[in-house]
PDB file of C-alpha atoms in Angstrom:
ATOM      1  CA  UNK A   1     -72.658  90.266 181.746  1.00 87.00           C
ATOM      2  CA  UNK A   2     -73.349  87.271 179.665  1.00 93.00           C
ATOM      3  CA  UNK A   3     -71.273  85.097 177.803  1.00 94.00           C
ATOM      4  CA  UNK A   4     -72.121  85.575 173.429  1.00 95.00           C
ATOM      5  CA  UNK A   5     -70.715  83.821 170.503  1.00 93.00           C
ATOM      6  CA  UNK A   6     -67.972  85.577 168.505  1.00 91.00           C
ATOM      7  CA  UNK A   7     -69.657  85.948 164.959  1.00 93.00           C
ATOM      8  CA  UNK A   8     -68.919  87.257 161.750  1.00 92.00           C
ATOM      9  CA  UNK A   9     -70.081  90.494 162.564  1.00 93.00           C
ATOM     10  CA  UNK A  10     -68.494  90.922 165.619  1.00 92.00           C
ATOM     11  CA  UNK A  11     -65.205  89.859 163.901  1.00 91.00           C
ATOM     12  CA  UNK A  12     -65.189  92.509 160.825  1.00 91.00           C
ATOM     13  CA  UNK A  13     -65.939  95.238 164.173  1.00 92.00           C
ATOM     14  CA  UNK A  14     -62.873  93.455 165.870  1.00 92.00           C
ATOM     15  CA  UNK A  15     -60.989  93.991 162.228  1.00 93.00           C
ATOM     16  CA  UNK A  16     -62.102  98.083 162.275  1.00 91.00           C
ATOM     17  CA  UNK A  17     -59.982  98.758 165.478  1.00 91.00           C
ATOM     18  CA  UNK A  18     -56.535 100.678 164.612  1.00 90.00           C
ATOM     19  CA  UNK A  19     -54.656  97.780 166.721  1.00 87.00           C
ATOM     20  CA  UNK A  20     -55.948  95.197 164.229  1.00 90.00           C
ATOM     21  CA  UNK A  21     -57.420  97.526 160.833  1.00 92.00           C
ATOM     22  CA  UNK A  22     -53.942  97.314 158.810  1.00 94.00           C
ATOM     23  CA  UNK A  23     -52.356  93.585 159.870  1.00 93.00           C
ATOM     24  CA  UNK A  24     -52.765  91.519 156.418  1.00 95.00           C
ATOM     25  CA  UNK A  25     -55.471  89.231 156.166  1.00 91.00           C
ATOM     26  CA  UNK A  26     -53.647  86.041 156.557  1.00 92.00           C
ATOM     27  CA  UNK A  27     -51.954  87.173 160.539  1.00 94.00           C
ATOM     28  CA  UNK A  28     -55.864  88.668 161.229  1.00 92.00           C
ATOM     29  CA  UNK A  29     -57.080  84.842 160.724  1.00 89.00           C
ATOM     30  CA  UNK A  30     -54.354  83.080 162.733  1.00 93.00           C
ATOM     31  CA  UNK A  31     -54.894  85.655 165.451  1.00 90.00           C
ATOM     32  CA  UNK A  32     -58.661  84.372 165.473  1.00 88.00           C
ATOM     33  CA  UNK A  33     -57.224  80.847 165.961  1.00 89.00           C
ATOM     34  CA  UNK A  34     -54.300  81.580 168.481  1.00 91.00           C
ATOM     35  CA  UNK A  35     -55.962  83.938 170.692  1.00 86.00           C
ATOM     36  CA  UNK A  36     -58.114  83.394 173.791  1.00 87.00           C
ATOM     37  CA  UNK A  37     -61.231  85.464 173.027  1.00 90.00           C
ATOM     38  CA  UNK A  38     -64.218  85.938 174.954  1.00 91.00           C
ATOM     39  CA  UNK A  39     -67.236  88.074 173.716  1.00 94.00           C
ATOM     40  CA  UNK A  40     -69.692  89.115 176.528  1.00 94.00           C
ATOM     41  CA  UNK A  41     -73.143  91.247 176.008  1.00 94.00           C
ATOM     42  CA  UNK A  42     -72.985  94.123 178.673  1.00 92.00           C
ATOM     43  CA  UNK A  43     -76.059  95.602 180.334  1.00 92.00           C
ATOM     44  CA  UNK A  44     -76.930  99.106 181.739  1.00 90.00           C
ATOM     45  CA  UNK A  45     -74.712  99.366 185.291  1.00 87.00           C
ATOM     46  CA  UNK A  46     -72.686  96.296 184.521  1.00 93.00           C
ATOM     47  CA  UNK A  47     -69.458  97.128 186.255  1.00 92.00           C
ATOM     48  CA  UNK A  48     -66.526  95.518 184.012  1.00 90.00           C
ATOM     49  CA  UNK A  49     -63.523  96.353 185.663  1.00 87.00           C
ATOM     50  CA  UNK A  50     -62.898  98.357 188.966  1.00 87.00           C
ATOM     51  CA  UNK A  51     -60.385  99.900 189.870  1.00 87.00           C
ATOM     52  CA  UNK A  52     -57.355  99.001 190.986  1.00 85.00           C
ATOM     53  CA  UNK A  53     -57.957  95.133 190.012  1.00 85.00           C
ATOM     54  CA  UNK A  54     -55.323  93.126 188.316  1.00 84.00           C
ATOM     55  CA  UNK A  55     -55.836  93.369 184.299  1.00 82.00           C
ATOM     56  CA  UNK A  56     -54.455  90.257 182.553  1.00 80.00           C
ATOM     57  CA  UNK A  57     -56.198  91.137 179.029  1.00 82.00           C
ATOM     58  CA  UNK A  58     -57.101  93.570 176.346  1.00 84.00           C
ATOM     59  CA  UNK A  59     -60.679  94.647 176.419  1.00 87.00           C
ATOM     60  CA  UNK A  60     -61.800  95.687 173.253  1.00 90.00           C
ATOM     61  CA  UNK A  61     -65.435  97.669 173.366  1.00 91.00           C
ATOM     62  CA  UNK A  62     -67.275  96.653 169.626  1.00 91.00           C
ATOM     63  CA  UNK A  63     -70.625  98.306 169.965  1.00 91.00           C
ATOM     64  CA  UNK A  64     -71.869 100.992 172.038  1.00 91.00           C
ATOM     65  CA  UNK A  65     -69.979 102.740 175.073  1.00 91.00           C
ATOM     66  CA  UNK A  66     -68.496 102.746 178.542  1.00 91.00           C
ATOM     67  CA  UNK A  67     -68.159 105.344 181.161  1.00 91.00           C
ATOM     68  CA  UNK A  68     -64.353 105.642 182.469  1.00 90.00           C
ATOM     69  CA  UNK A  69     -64.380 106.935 186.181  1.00 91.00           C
ATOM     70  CA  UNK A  70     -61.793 107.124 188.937  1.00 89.00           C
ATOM     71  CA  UNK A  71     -62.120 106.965 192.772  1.00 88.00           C
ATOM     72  CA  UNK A  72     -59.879 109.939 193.790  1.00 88.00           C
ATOM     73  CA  UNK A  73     -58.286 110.546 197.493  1.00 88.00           C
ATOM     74  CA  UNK A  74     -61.619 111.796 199.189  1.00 93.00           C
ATOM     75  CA  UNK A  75     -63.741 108.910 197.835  1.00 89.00           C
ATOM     76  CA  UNK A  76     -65.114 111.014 195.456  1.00 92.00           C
ATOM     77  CA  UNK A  77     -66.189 109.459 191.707  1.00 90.00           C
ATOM     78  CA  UNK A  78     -64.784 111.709 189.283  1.00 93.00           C
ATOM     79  CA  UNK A  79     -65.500 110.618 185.490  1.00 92.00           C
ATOM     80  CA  UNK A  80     -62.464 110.360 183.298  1.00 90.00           C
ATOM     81  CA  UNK A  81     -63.857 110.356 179.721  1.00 91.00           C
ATOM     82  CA  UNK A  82     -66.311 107.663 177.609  1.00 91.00           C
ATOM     83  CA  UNK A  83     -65.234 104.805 175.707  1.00 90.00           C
ATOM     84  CA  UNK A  84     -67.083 104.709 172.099  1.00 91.00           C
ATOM     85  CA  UNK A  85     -67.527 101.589 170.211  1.00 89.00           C
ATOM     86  CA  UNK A  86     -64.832 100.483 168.595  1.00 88.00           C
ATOM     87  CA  UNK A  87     -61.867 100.463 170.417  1.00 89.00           C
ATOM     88  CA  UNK A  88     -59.299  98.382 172.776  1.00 87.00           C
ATOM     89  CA  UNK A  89     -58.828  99.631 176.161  1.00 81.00           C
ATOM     90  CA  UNK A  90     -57.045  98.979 179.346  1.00 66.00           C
ATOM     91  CA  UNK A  91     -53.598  98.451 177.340  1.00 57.00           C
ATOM     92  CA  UNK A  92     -51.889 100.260 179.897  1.00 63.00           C
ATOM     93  CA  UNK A  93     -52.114  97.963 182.684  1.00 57.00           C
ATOM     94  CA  UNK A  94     -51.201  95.340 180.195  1.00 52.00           C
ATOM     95  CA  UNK A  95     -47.713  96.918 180.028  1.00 56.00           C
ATOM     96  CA  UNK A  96     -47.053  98.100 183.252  1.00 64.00           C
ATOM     97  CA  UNK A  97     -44.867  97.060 186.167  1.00 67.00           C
ATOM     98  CA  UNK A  98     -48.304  97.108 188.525  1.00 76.00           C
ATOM     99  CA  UNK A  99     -50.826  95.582 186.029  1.00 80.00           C
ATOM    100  CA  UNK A 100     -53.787  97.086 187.656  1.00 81.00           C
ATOM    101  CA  UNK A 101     -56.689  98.721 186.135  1.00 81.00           C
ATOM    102  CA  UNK A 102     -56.527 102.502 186.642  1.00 81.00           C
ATOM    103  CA  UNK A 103     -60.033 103.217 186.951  1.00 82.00           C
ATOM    104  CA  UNK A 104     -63.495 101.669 187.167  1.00 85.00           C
ATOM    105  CA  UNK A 105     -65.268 100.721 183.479  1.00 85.00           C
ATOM    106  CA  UNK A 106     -68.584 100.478 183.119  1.00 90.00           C
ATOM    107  CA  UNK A 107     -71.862 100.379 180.980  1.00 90.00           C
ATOM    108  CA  UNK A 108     -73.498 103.012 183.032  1.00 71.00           C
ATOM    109  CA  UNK A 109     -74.845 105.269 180.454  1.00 60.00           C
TER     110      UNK A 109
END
């Protein structure tokens, strides 16, 4: 993964998600200024979150997909669904006692 600037473009795709799509145009601006954000260009393979690890953000996906697999009892990689482009994901850990990622994200596909 590689660190990328946050630019106008990626902002308006940022705007499209349901989470942010309907906030008025004056909170979507101060959210731009208050928030911690991080934009990163993801390869083929790049691994972004395994499972079980601690998740302390929201991951929002703005262009292309992610494949969603768990590890289940036998060690076996079972996939879960895809992730299309765009979307937030990993909320759940976010609001959980546990706050760990359920299940391994990547750009495999």
């Amino acid at each position: 993964m590689r660190k990328i600037t946050l630019t106008d473009e990626y902002k308006e795709q940022l705007f499209l998600i349901p989470l942010f799509r309907d906030l008025p145009l004056n909170i979507k601006h101060s959210l731009l200024d208050r928030l911690d954000i991080s934009v990163y260009e993801v390869n083929k393979k790049d691994i972004i979150a395994t499972q079980g690890t601690l998740c302390k953000k929201l991951y929002v996906l703005l262009e292309g997909k992610l494949r969603v697999d768990i590890i289940d009892g036998l060690g076996n990689e079972v996939r879960i669904e895809y992730i299309v482009a765009a979307r937030a994901f990993a909320p759940h850990p976010l609001c959980s006692a546990e706050g760990r990622v359920p299940a391994r994200l990547s750009a495999r596909e």
